Each structure stands twice: as structure tokens, then as C-alpha cells.
CSV table of C-alpha atoms in Angstrom, one decimal:
chain,number,residue,atom,x,y,z
A,96,MET,CA,-24.2,-4.7,-19.1
A,97,SER,CA,-21.2,-6.5,-17.5
A,98,ARG,CA,-20.9,-6.6,-13.8
A,99,LEU,CA,-17.7,-5.7,-11.9
A,100,ILE,CA,-16.5,-8.4,-9.5
A,101,VAL,CA,-13.8,-7.2,-7.1
A,102,VAL,CA,-11.7,-9.8,-5.2
A,103,SER,CA,-9.3,-9.0,-2.4
A,104,ASN,CA,-7.9,-10.8,0.7
A,105,ARG,CA,-10.4,-8.9,2.9
A,106,VAL,CA,-13.6,-7.1,2.2
A,107,PRO,CA,-13.8,-3.4,3.3
A,108,LEU,CA,-16.9,-3.8,5.5
A,109,PRO,CA,-17.8,-0.8,7.8
A,110,LYS,CA,-16.0,-0.9,11.1
A,111,LYS,CA,-17.7,-2.1,14.3
A,112,ASP,CA,-18.1,1.5,15.5
A,113,GLY,CA,-20.0,2.3,12.3
A,114,ALA,CA,-17.2,4.3,10.6
A,115,PRO,CA,-16.6,3.5,7.0
A,116,PRO,CA,-13.3,1.8,6.1
A,117,THR,CA,-10.5,4.0,4.9
A,118,GLY,CA,-8.0,3.5,2.1
A,119,GLY,CA,-7.8,4.7,-1.5
A,120,MET,CA,-8.7,1.4,-3.1
A,121,ALA,CA,-11.8,0.9,-0.9
A,122,ILE,CA,-13.0,4.4,-1.6
A,123,ALA,CA,-12.6,4.2,-5.4
A,124,LEU,CA,-13.9,0.7,-5.9
A,125,LYS,CA,-16.9,1.2,-3.6
A,126,ALA,CA,-17.8,4.3,-5.7
A,127,VAL,CA,-17.6,2.2,-8.9
A,128,LEU,CA,-19.7,-0.7,-7.4
A,129,LYS,CA,-22.4,1.8,-6.4
A,130,LYS,CA,-22.7,2.8,-10.0
A,131,GLN,CA,-22.2,-0.5,-11.7
A,132,ASP,CA,-23.7,-3.8,-10.7
A,133,GLY,CA,-21.5,-6.4,-9.1
A,134,PHE,CA,-20.0,-7.5,-5.8
A,135,TRP,CA,-16.9,-7.6,-3.7
A,136,MET,CA,-15.5,-10.9,-2.5
A,137,GLY,CA,-13.0,-11.5,0.3
A,138,TRP,CA,-12.3,-12.9,3.7
A,139,SER,CA,-14.9,-12.0,6.4
A,140,ASP,CA,-12.2,-11.2,9.0
A,141,ASN,CA,-13.4,-14.1,11.1
A,142,GLU,CA,-11.8,-17.4,11.9
A,143,VAL,CA,-14.0,-20.5,11.6
A,144,ALA,CA,-13.6,-24.2,12.1
A,145,PRO,CA,-12.6,-26.1,8.9
A,146,ASP,CA,-16.1,-27.6,8.8
A,147,GLY,CA,-17.7,-24.3,9.7
A,148,PRO,CA,-20.7,-22.7,8.0
A,149,GLU,CA,-20.8,-21.8,4.3
A,150,PRO,CA,-20.2,-18.2,3.4
A,151,THR,CA,-23.2,-15.9,3.2
A,152,PRO,CA,-23.5,-12.7,1.2
A,153,ARG,CA,-24.0,-9.4,3.0
A,154,ASP,CA,-25.4,-6.1,1.7
A,155,ASP,CA,-24.0,-2.9,3.2
A,156,ASP,CA,-24.4,0.7,2.0
A,157,GLY,CA,-25.7,-0.4,-1.4
A,158,ILE,CA,-22.9,-2.9,-2.1
A,159,ASN,CA,-23.0,-6.7,-2.1
A,160,TYR,CA,-20.2,-8.5,-0.3
A,161,GLN,CA,-19.5,-12.2,-0.9
A,162,LEU,CA,-17.7,-13.4,2.2
A,163,VAL,CA,-15.1,-16.1,2.4
A,164,TYR,CA,-14.6,-17.9,5.7
A,165,LEU,CA,-11.1,-19.1,6.6
A,166,SER,CA,-9.9,-21.5,9.3
A,167,LYS,CA,-7.1,-20.8,11.7
A,168,ASN,CA,-4.9,-23.2,9.7
A,169,ASP,CA,-5.8,-21.4,6.5
A,170,LEU,CA,-4.7,-18.1,8.1
A,171,ASP,CA,-1.5,-19.5,9.6
A,172,GLU,CA,-0.4,-21.1,6.3
A,173,TYR,CA,-1.9,-18.7,3.7
A,174,TYR,CA,-2.0,-15.3,5.3
A,175,HIS,CA,0.5,-15.2,8.1
A,176,GLY,CA,2.6,-17.9,6.4
A,177,PHE,CA,3.3,-17.7,2.6
A,178,ALA,CA,1.7,-14.3,1.9
A,179,ASN,CA,3.2,-12.3,4.7
A,180,SER,CA,6.2,-14.4,5.8
A,181,VAL,CA,7.5,-15.2,2.3
A,182,LEU,CA,6.1,-12.9,-0.4
A,183,TRP,CA,5.9,-9.7,1.6
A,184,PRO,CA,9.6,-9.7,2.8
A,185,ILE,CA,11.0,-10.9,-0.6
A,186,PHE,CA,8.9,-8.4,-2.6
A,187,HIS,CA,10.2,-5.7,-0.3
A,188,GLY,CA,13.8,-6.7,-0.8
A,189,ARG,CA,14.3,-8.7,2.4
A,190,PRO,CA,14.7,-12.4,1.5
A,191,ASP,CA,16.7,-12.8,4.7
A,192,LEU,CA,13.4,-12.4,6.6
A,193,ALA,CA,11.5,-15.0,4.5
A,194,GLU,CA,10.4,-18.1,6.5
A,195,TYR,CA,9.4,-20.6,3.8
A,196,SER,CA,7.9,-24.0,4.3
A,197,GLU,CA,6.2,-26.3,1.8
A,198,ALA,CA,3.1,-26.4,4.1
A,199,ARG,CA,2.8,-22.6,3.8
A,200,ARG,CA,3.1,-22.7,0.1
A,201,ALA,CA,0.5,-25.5,-0.1
A,202,GLY,CA,-1.8,-23.4,2.2
A,203,TYR,CA,-1.5,-20.4,-0.1
A,204,TYR,CA,-2.5,-22.3,-3.2
A,205,ARG,CA,-5.3,-24.2,-1.2
A,206,VAL,CA,-6.9,-20.9,-0.2
A,207,ASN,CA,-6.6,-19.5,-3.7
A,208,LYS,CA,-8.3,-22.6,-5.0
A,209,ARG,CA,-11.1,-22.1,-2.4
A,210,PHE,CA,-11.6,-18.5,-3.5
A,211,ALA,CA,-11.9,-19.8,-7.1
A,212,GLU,CA,-14.4,-22.5,-6.2
A,213,LEU,CA,-16.6,-20.1,-4.4
A,214,LEU,CA,-16.4,-17.4,-7.1
A,215,LYS,CA,-16.9,-19.5,-10.2
A,216,PRO,CA,-20.5,-20.4,-9.7
A,217,LEU,CA,-21.4,-16.7,-9.0
A,218,LEU,CA,-19.9,-15.5,-12.3
A,219,ARG,CA,-21.9,-14.6,-15.5
A,220,ASP,CA,-20.3,-14.8,-18.9
A,221,GLU,CA,-19.8,-11.0,-19.3
A,222,ASP,CA,-18.6,-10.3,-15.8
A,223,VAL,CA,-15.3,-8.5,-15.4
A,224,VAL,CA,-13.1,-9.7,-12.5
A,225,TRP,CA,-10.6,-7.5,-10.8
A,226,VAL,CA,-8.2,-9.3,-8.4
A,227,ASN,CA,-6.1,-7.2,-6.0
A,228,ASP,CA,-2.7,-7.9,-4.5
A,229,TYR,CA,-0.1,-10.5,-3.7
A,230,HIS,CA,-2.4,-12.7,-1.6
A,231,LEU,CA,-4.3,-13.9,-4.7
A,232,ILE,CA,-1.7,-14.2,-7.5
A,233,PRO,CA,-2.8,-17.7,-8.4
A,234,LEU,CA,-6.5,-17.0,-8.5
A,235,ALA,CA,-6.9,-16.5,-12.3
A,236,GLU,CA,-5.1,-19.8,-12.9
A,237,GLU,CA,-7.4,-21.6,-10.6
A,238,LEU,CA,-10.4,-19.9,-12.2
A,239,ARG,CA,-9.2,-20.9,-15.7
A,240,LYS,CA,-8.9,-24.5,-14.5
A,241,LEU,CA,-12.6,-24.4,-13.7
A,242,GLY,CA,-13.4,-23.2,-17.2
A,243,CYS,CA,-13.7,-19.4,-16.5
A,244,SER,CA,-13.2,-17.4,-19.7
A,245,ASN,CA,-14.1,-14.0,-18.2
A,246,ARG,CA,-11.8,-11.0,-18.4
A,247,ILE,CA,-9.7,-11.0,-15.3
A,248,GLY,CA,-7.3,-8.2,-14.2
A,249,PHE,CA,-4.8,-8.2,-11.5
A,250,PHE,CA,-3.2,-5.2,-9.7
A,251,LEU,CA,-0.2,-5.6,-7.4
A,252,HIS,CA,-0.3,-3.1,-4.5
A,253,ILE,CA,3.3,-3.8,-3.4
A,254,PRO,CA,6.6,-3.5,-5.3
A,255,TRP,CA,7.8,-6.2,-7.7
A,256,PRO,CA,11.4,-7.0,-6.9
A,257,PRO,CA,14.4,-7.4,-9.2
A,258,ALA,CA,14.8,-10.8,-10.8
A,259,ASP,CA,17.7,-11.9,-8.5
A,260,ILE,CA,15.6,-11.2,-5.4
A,261,PHE,CA,12.4,-12.6,-6.8
A,262,SER,CA,14.1,-15.9,-7.6
A,263,THR,CA,14.6,-16.5,-3.9
A,264,VAL,CA,11.0,-17.4,-3.7
A,265,PRO,CA,11.0,-21.2,-3.8
A,266,LYS,CA,9.3,-22.5,-7.0
A,267,TYR,CA,8.9,-18.8,-8.1
A,268,ASP,CA,8.1,-19.7,-11.7
A,269,THR,CA,4.6,-20.9,-10.6
A,270,LEU,CA,3.8,-17.3,-9.6
A,271,LEU,CA,4.9,-16.1,-13.0
A,272,ARG,CA,2.8,-18.7,-14.7
A,273,GLY,CA,-0.2,-17.7,-12.5
A,274,LEU,CA,0.1,-14.0,-13.5
A,275,SER,CA,0.2,-15.0,-17.2
A,276,CYS,CA,-3.4,-16.3,-16.8
A,277,TYR,CA,-4.7,-12.8,-16.2
A,278,ASP,CA,-5.8,-10.6,-19.1
A,279,LEU,CA,-4.1,-7.5,-17.6
A,280,VAL,CA,-1.4,-7.3,-14.9
A,281,GLY,CA,-1.0,-3.8,-13.4
A,282,PHE,CA,1.9,-2.3,-11.4
A,283,HIS,CA,2.5,1.0,-9.6
A,284,THR,CA,5.6,2.1,-11.4
A,285,ASP,CA,7.7,1.5,-14.6
A,286,TYR,CA,10.4,0.1,-12.3
A,287,ASP,CA,8.0,-2.6,-11.1
A,288,LEU,CA,7.0,-3.5,-14.6
A,289,SER,CA,10.6,-3.6,-15.8
A,290,ASN,CA,11.5,-6.0,-12.9
A,291,PHE,CA,8.6,-8.2,-13.8
A,292,LEU,CA,9.5,-8.4,-17.4
A,293,GLU,CA,13.1,-9.2,-16.5
A,294,CYS,CA,11.8,-12.1,-14.4
A,295,LEU,CA,10.0,-13.5,-17.4
A,296,ALA,CA,13.0,-13.0,-19.6
A,297,ARG,CA,15.1,-15.0,-17.2
A,298,GLN,CA,12.7,-17.8,-17.7
A,299,LYS,CA,12.8,-17.4,-21.4
A,300,GLN,CA,9.2,-16.2,-21.3
A,301,GLY,CA,7.4,-12.9,-22.0
A,302,LYS,CA,7.8,-12.7,-25.8
A,303,ILE,CA,6.2,-9.4,-27.0
A,304,VAL,CA,3.5,-10.4,-29.5
A,305,LYS,CA,2.4,-6.7,-30.2
A,306,GLU,CA,2.6,-3.4,-28.4
A,307,ARG,CA,2.1,-4.0,-24.6
A,308,PHE,CA,1.0,-7.6,-25.2
A,309,HIS,CA,3.2,-10.5,-24.0
A,310,GLU,CA,3.1,-14.2,-24.3
A,311,ALA,CA,4.3,-16.5,-21.5
A,312,TYR,CA,3.5,-20.1,-20.5
A,313,GLY,CA,1.2,-20.3,-23.5
A,314,ASN,CA,-0.9,-17.4,-22.5
A,315,LYS,CA,-1.3,-13.9,-24.0
A,316,PHE,CA,-1.7,-11.0,-21.6
A,317,ARG,CA,-1.2,-7.3,-21.2
A,318,CYS,CA,0.9,-5.4,-18.7
A,319,GLY,CA,0.6,-1.8,-17.6
A,320,VAL,CA,1.5,0.9,-15.1
A,321,PHE,CA,-1.3,2.4,-13.0
A,322,PRO,CA,0.0,4.5,-10.0
A,323,ILE,CA,-2.6,4.4,-7.3
A,324,SER,CA,-3.6,7.6,-5.6
A,325,ILE,CA,-5.9,9.2,-3.1
A,326,ASP,CA,-9.3,10.9,-3.1
A,327,THR,CA,-7.5,14.2,-3.4
A,328,ALA,CA,-10.5,16.6,-3.2
A,329,ASN,CA,-11.9,14.8,-0.2
A,330,PHE,CA,-8.6,14.9,1.7
A,331,GLU,CA,-8.2,18.6,1.0
A,332,SER,CA,-11.7,19.1,2.5
A,333,LEU,CA,-10.9,17.0,5.6
A,334,ALA,CA,-7.9,19.1,6.3
A,335,GLU,CA,-9.7,22.4,5.8
A,336,ASN,CA,-12.5,21.3,8.2
A,337,ALA,CA,-10.0,20.2,10.8
A,338,ALA,CA,-9.8,23.8,12.0
A,339,ARG,CA,-13.3,23.4,13.5
A,340,ASN,CA,-12.5,20.1,15.2
A,341,GLU,CA,-12.7,20.7,19.0
A,342,ARG,CA,-10.6,17.6,19.8
A,343,LEU,CA,-7.8,18.7,17.5
A,344,GLN,CA,-7.9,22.2,19.0
A,345,GLU,CA,-6.8,20.7,22.3
A,346,THR,CA,-3.9,18.9,20.6
A,347,TYR,CA,-2.9,22.1,18.7
A,348,ALA,CA,-2.7,23.9,22.0
A,349,ARG,CA,-0.3,21.3,23.4
A,350,ILE,CA,2.0,21.5,20.4
A,351,ALA,CA,1.9,25.2,19.9
A,352,GLY,CA,5.4,26.7,19.4
A,353,TYR,CA,6.9,23.5,18.1
A,354,ASP,CA,7.9,22.6,14.6
A,355,ILE,CA,6.1,19.3,13.9
A,356,VAL,CA,7.7,16.5,11.9
A,357,ILE,CA,5.1,13.8,11.2
A,358,GLY,CA,5.5,10.1,10.2
A,359,VAL,CA,2.6,7.8,9.7
A,360,ASP,CA,3.2,4.1,9.0
A,361,ARG,CA,2.1,0.6,10.0
A,362,LEU,CA,4.7,-1.1,12.2
A,363,ASP,CA,6.6,-2.8,9.5
A,364,TYR,CA,10.3,-3.4,8.7
A,365,SER,CA,9.8,-2.0,5.2
A,366,LYS,CA,8.8,1.4,6.5
A,367,GLY,CA,12.3,2.4,7.7
A,368,ILE,CA,11.0,3.7,11.1
A,369,GLU,CA,14.2,2.8,13.0
A,370,LYS,CA,16.4,4.7,10.6
A,371,ARG,CA,13.9,7.6,10.7
A,372,ILE,CA,14.2,7.9,14.4
A,373,VAL,CA,18.0,7.7,14.2
A,374,ALA,CA,17.9,10.5,11.6
A,375,PHE,CA,15.8,12.6,13.9
A,376,ARG,CA,18.3,12.0,16.7
A,377,ASP,CA,21.2,13.0,14.4
A,378,PHE,CA,19.2,16.1,13.4
A,379,LEU,CA,18.8,17.2,17.1
A,380,ARG,CA,22.5,16.5,17.7
A,381,ARG,CA,23.6,18.5,14.7
A,382,TYR,CA,21.2,21.4,15.0
A,383,GLN,CA,21.2,22.1,18.7
A,384,PRO,CA,19.0,25.2,18.5
A,385,ARG,CA,16.2,22.9,17.3
A,386,VAL,CA,16.1,20.9,20.6
A,387,ASN,CA,13.0,21.7,22.6
A,388,LYS,CA,11.5,23.4,19.5
A,389,THR,CA,11.0,20.4,17.2
A,390,LEU,CA,8.8,17.3,17.7
A,391,LEU,CA,8.6,14.1,15.8
A,392,LEU,CA,5.1,12.8,15.9
A,393,GLN,CA,5.4,9.1,14.8
A,394,ILE,CA,2.0,7.4,14.4
A,395,THR,CA,2.5,3.7,14.1
A,396,PRO,CA,-0.4,1.2,14.4
A,397,LYS,CA,0.8,-2.3,15.2
A,398,SER,CA,0.3,-5.0,12.5
A,399,ARG,CA,0.9,-8.7,12.0
A,400,GLU,CA,2.1,-9.1,15.6
A,401,ILE,CA,2.1,-12.9,15.2
A,402,ILE,CA,5.1,-12.8,12.8
A,403,PRO,CA,8.5,-12.7,14.7
A,404,ALA,CA,10.0,-10.1,12.4
A,405,TYR,CA,7.3,-7.6,13.4
A,406,LYS,CA,7.8,-8.3,17.1
A,407,ALA,CA,11.5,-7.5,16.6
A,408,VAL,CA,10.7,-4.2,14.8
A,409,GLU,CA,8.3,-3.2,17.6
A,410,LYS,CA,11.0,-3.8,20.2
A,411,ASP,CA,13.7,-2.0,18.3
A,412,VAL,CA,11.5,1.1,17.6
A,413,ALA,CA,10.4,1.3,21.2
A,414,GLU,CA,14.0,1.2,22.4
A,415,LEU,CA,15.1,3.8,20.0
A,416,VAL,CA,12.3,6.2,21.0
A,417,GLY,CA,13.3,5.7,24.6
A,418,CYS,CA,17.0,6.5,23.9
A,419,VAL,CA,16.2,9.7,21.9
A,420,ASN,CA,13.7,10.9,24.6
A,421,GLY,CA,16.2,10.0,27.3
A,422,GLU,CA,18.9,12.0,25.6
A,423,PHE,CA,16.9,15.1,24.7
A,424,GLY,CA,13.7,15.0,26.9
A,425,THR,CA,13.0,17.3,29.7
A,426,VAL,CA,10.5,17.3,32.6
A,427,ASP,CA,8.1,19.3,30.4
A,428,SER,CA,8.4,17.5,27.1
A,429,VAL,CA,10.0,14.8,25.0
A,430,PRO,CA,11.1,15.2,21.3
A,431,VAL,CA,9.5,12.0,20.0
A,432,HIS,CA,5.8,11.3,20.5
A,433,TYR,CA,5.3,7.7,19.5
A,434,ILE,CA,1.7,6.5,19.2
A,435,ASN,CA,0.8,2.8,18.6
A,436,ALA,CA,-2.8,3.4,17.5
A,437,SER,CA,-4.8,4.2,14.4
A,438,ILE,CA,-6.0,7.8,14.1
A,439,GLU,CA,-9.3,8.8,12.5
A,440,GLN,CA,-8.8,10.1,9.0
A,441,SER,CA,-10.3,13.5,9.8
A,442,ASP,CA,-7.9,13.9,12.8
A,443,LEU,CA,-5.0,12.7,10.7
A,444,ALA,CA,-5.7,15.3,8.1
A,445,GLY,CA,-5.6,18.0,10.7
A,446,LEU,CA,-2.3,16.7,12.1
A,447,TYR,CA,-0.8,16.6,8.6
A,448,ARG,CA,-1.8,20.2,8.1
A,449,LYS,CA,0.0,21.4,11.3
A,450,ALA,CA,3.2,19.5,10.4
A,451,ARG,CA,6.1,21.5,8.9
A,452,ILE,CA,7.6,18.3,7.5
A,453,GLY,CA,6.0,15.1,6.3
A,454,LEU,CA,8.7,12.5,6.8
A,455,VAL,CA,7.9,9.6,4.5
A,456,THR,CA,11.0,7.4,4.3
A,457,PRO,CA,10.2,3.7,3.6
A,458,LEU,CA,13.1,1.5,2.7
A,459,ARG,CA,10.9,0.1,-0.1
A,460,ASP,CA,7.3,0.8,-0.8
A,461,GLY,CA,4.9,0.0,-3.7
A,462,MET,CA,3.5,3.6,-3.7
A,463,ASN,CA,2.9,5.1,-0.2
A,464,LEU,CA,-0.3,7.1,0.0
A,465,VAL,CA,0.8,8.9,3.2
A,466,ALA,CA,3.0,11.0,1.1
A,467,LYS,CA,0.1,12.1,-1.1
A,468,GLU,CA,-2.3,12.6,1.9
A,469,TYR,CA,0.3,14.8,3.6
A,470,VAL,CA,0.6,17.1,0.6
A,471,ALA,CA,-3.2,17.2,0.0
A,472,ALA,CA,-3.7,18.3,3.6
A,473,GLN,CA,-1.4,21.3,3.5
A,474,ASN,CA,-2.5,25.0,3.7
A,475,PRO,CA,-1.9,26.3,0.1
A,476,LEU,CA,-0.7,29.6,1.4
A,477,ASP,CA,1.8,28.2,3.9
A,478,PRO,CA,2.5,24.5,3.1
A,479,GLY,CA,4.8,22.1,4.8
A,480,VAL,CA,7.5,20.1,3.0
A,481,LEU,CA,7.3,16.5,1.9
A,482,VAL,CA,10.6,14.6,2.6
A,483,LEU,CA,10.3,11.4,0.6
A,484,SER,CA,12.2,8.2,0.2
A,485,ARG,CA,13.5,7.8,-3.4
A,486,PHE,CA,12.7,4.1,-2.9
A,487,SER,CA,8.9,4.6,-2.6
A,488,GLY,CA,6.7,4.3,-5.7
A,489,ALA,CA,5.4,7.8,-5.0
A,490,ALA,CA,8.9,9.3,-5.8
A,491,ARG,CA,8.4,8.4,-9.4
A,492,LYS,CA,5.8,11.1,-9.9
A,493,LEU,CA,6.3,13.4,-6.8
A,494,ASP,CA,9.8,14.5,-7.8
A,495,ALA,CA,9.1,18.0,-6.4
A,496,ALA,CA,9.4,16.5,-2.9
A,497,MET,CA,12.8,16.6,-1.2
A,498,LEU,CA,14.0,13.2,-2.0
A,499,VAL,CA,16.3,11.3,0.3
A,500,ASN,CA,18.1,8.0,0.7
A,501,PRO,CA,16.4,6.4,3.8
A,502,TYR,CA,19.5,4.4,4.5
A,503,ASP,CA,21.6,7.6,4.9
A,504,THR,CA,20.5,9.0,8.3
A,505,GLU,CA,22.9,12.0,8.0
A,506,GLU,CA,21.4,13.0,4.7
A,507,MET,CA,17.9,12.8,6.2
A,508,ALA,CA,19.0,15.0,9.1
A,509,ARG,CA,20.4,17.6,6.8
A,510,THR,CA,17.3,17.5,4.6
A,511,MET,CA,15.0,18.1,7.6
A,512,GLU,CA,17.0,21.3,8.4
A,513,GLU,CA,16.8,22.4,4.8
A,514,ALA,CA,13.1,21.8,4.8
A,515,LEU,CA,12.6,23.9,7.9
A,516,VAL,CA,14.5,26.9,6.5
A,517,LEU,CA,13.0,26.7,3.0
A,518,PRO,CA,11.4,30.0,2.1
A,519,ARG,CA,7.7,30.0,1.8
A,520,ARG,CA,7.8,30.8,-2.0
A,521,ASP,CA,9.8,27.7,-2.6
A,522,ARG,CA,7.5,25.6,-0.4
A,523,ILE,CA,4.5,26.8,-2.3
A,524,ASP,CA,6.2,26.0,-5.6
A,525,ARG,CA,7.0,22.4,-4.5
A,526,TRP,CA,3.5,22.0,-3.1
A,527,THR,CA,1.8,23.3,-6.3
A,528,ALA,CA,3.9,21.0,-8.5
A,529,ILE,CA,2.8,17.9,-6.4
A,530,MET,CA,-0.8,19.0,-6.1
A,531,THR,CA,-1.1,19.4,-9.9
A,532,VAL,CA,-0.2,15.7,-10.1
A,533,LEU,CA,-2.5,14.7,-7.3
A,534,ARG,CA,-5.5,16.5,-8.8
A,535,GLU,CA,-5.0,15.1,-12.3
A,536,HIS,CA,-4.3,11.6,-11.1
A,537,ASP,CA,-6.5,10.8,-8.1
A,538,VAL,CA,-7.8,7.4,-7.1
A,539,TYR,CA,-10.8,7.6,-9.4
A,540,LYS,CA,-8.5,8.1,-12.4
A,541,TRP,CA,-6.4,5.1,-11.2
A,542,CYS,CA,-9.5,3.0,-11.0
A,543,GLY,CA,-10.9,4.2,-14.4
A,544,ASP,CA,-7.6,3.8,-16.2
A,545,PHE,CA,-7.2,0.2,-15.0
A,546,LEU,CA,-10.8,-0.8,-15.9
A,547,SER,CA,-10.6,0.9,-19.3
A,548,SER,CA,-7.4,-1.0,-20.1
A,549,LEU,CA,-8.9,-4.3,-18.9
A,550,ASN,CA,-11.9,-3.7,-21.2
A,551,GLU,CA,-9.5,-2.9,-24.1
A,552,HIS,CA,-7.8,-6.2,-23.6
A,553,ARG,CA,-10.6,-8.3,-24.8
A,554,ALA,CA,-11.0,-6.2,-27.9
A,555,GLY,CA,-7.3,-6.7,-28.6
A,556,HIS,CA,-7.6,-10.5,-28.4
A,557,SER,CA,-10.7,-10.7,-30.4
A,558,ASN,CA,-8.9,-9.2,-33.4
A,559,GLU,CA,-6.1,-11.7,-33.4
């Protein structure tokens, strides 16, 4: 029986307080690895000296983790540098924020080569390798150079940009060539796949050799669309149980009488948090009776603070929150509650359930699981309304949400009011339509569909 080898930038080890890691991908893949032999490889989350100790495996909760140690220089060039200061902004449509250097590009490929050199000796002939996300695009090519003939799949968790934007990555064709070395390349949406194929076409690559199979740079591979989702049933249960959470009961008492609008995002320029706060200000100005009766709860854990663009977002958001609270606040309350901390998933589910509006308005997002979590947490008899950016991957399937243009703050303000006055029957209809999708296509189906397609790929090639 083949083993499943999962590779990602970080490994989802339990947190220091003993709580399990959260996130749809971690939940699904850990469930698979408990049923199927294999291991998960990734960075240990610790910096080490360049001549530091060799990585050691770790077993936790029935799963084997193969740890990769990275030096400060590796992290500066590979992680903070090329991955998050070049690929992340460009893939999210912000080439103006990219900070490229040849040293960063070299560090990105150096770390991918290190991953390959550590992984190759651990592989058996029948192992199936699943590589996740933009940090490790070149990994299959590096493994092929070492003689690896295993099935290798890749899934991109962020959007793939249009060809004109993608081509702003210096030496971008090396990334395309790297992806051609996988057996299967997966994307969230048909838009992402279309953009990727257009990039290949611009390079006069990507010839279709048969249905869903492409040939580029001398390699044959398959592409597919696999929208990631959440553990829908578990999140429904978390939200239902929140009613018995004593800590949340204190919070509920403090916000009683207010209509809650909730936003949950990492502090990132792609999330559109600044425009969301401006839209909420416009909403309060336009609909005066809502003042002192509506709260925006914006939960925004900080991230990647070492990168200048993130520091700028942090400053801008804090200033906007201060302006809105200064304009509409009173001695007793302020309209925007801004929290720079992570919230336990059980508490978050309870807060979602109390919110009349889930305001999910990224400027660009691969999927956005917050949108799905918000809907799954609602009371079926009296659900809130999802207001969703049409530029999120989630909008491709969740079209029963109230879709908005996140660049149009006046439209967002109007839509918030429409959501608050929407009759309960209409809210239930919208919720039911979305929940039908979430129950049929949860994170386990995402995982199963990708692995099934990856297994099909070898059969397709063996018949050629």
C-alpha cells in the first residue's frame, strides 16, 4: 500500500498550550494520515544556525512529522523574501508591493533544494507526495533532478494571477517549468486554472495532449479545480455548543441589543480591511438610526510584521478605527471593536453565530474559509447574512451570499443595510442554499477528490 507524504512550508504541530492546530487543510490531511501510512514534512518553526543540528522526526497524536530546520538567512530570503515579498503580493494582484532581489530568488530555490534533498532518501517507490502552496513550487523539479519518479501533486492555496500580472515576477518562466514537473496541479477556481493556462500559452507551452492533460517544457501533467472547504459538521457543532460557553456568555451580555457585523482576517493588505472600515463608516453616516445600535467586530491577528507593507497596513487600519470611533463613539461604547489577537475556534464559532452580518470582503483571495465558517455557524432558524467579495474564490460557489465589490465602499454600505432588513424567510433561503454546498463539499471531499485525481494520473500516463 502506498504511503501519503504531505509537504508544506510549516508542519501543523500542536500549539504550546496543547491545543491542536486549526485550519481546514491541517484537519483533513491529519485525518487521512491517521488512516494511511505516511508522514508530514515541513519547517519546524524554529530558527537554527546554518551549521545547526540535522532535522529529527517527531511523532504526535499518531502522525509522524519530518522536520526541516531553517537558518535566519533562509527565512529572510526564502520565506519573508521571495515567497512573501514577491510571490504573495504579485499573486494577489499587487506587483507594486513586490520587493525582488536576486538573493531572495536564490534563497527560495536553495531552500526548495534543501527540502528535496531531505525528502528524497525517505521516499519509497510507491509513495504519493502532496506538496502544498506557493512556498514550494520548485520542489517537484528538484526531486526529479534527484531521480524521483513518484507521483507528486501540487495544490495552490492562493489565487493564480492573470498573465500580465504573473509576468512581473522576474524569471517567471522558471516557476511555470517547475509546476510542469508535477503530475497534478490543483487550483481553487476555474478562474485560477484559466489564468495559469493563459500563462503557459503566452510562453507557447501547455499543449493539450488529451482531456485535462497538458504538455509543457517537455513534461506531461494534469490540471484540475479543487475548491478547499471546512469541516462543516464540526463547525456547526462548535457553534451550537457555544451557547454553553461561560466565557462567551459574558461577551454576549456586553453586546446585547446591538446588531453585530463581524470580520475575521489576518492583518494583510489583500484582505481589504481598510476599505471595510471605510464602508462601515459610510454605513453609519448614511443610516443614522443605526448609530449606537450596530457594532463592527473586527478580529485581525497580526502577521508577517517584519515585512514593511504589513507594518503600513497595521498603521492605516489602526488610524481608520480611531477616526471612526472618534466620530461615532460615546462615553459608553465605540462602533468598531478592533482585536489584534487570535480567537479560539470554539469562541469564534460562537461570535459568528451572534453576528447578523459576516463581512468577508477581501480585495483578492484564493478561497477564504471565514466565509464558509460564518455560514456554518449560523442558527438555521434565524441565520445571519454573508456579505462576500466577488473577488474571493468562495464567491464562485457561494453565489447565494450578497456579493459586493470590495473597492466600492458605498455599495458595501448599502448592502449592509439591505442585509439587516432582509426578511427572515429570505435569510433562511440564502443560508440553506450555501449550506447545501458546504455539506456536499466539505474539506474531506476536497482532500479525497485531489488524491483520487492524483492517483488517476499515473494510470493515464501508463496507458500512453
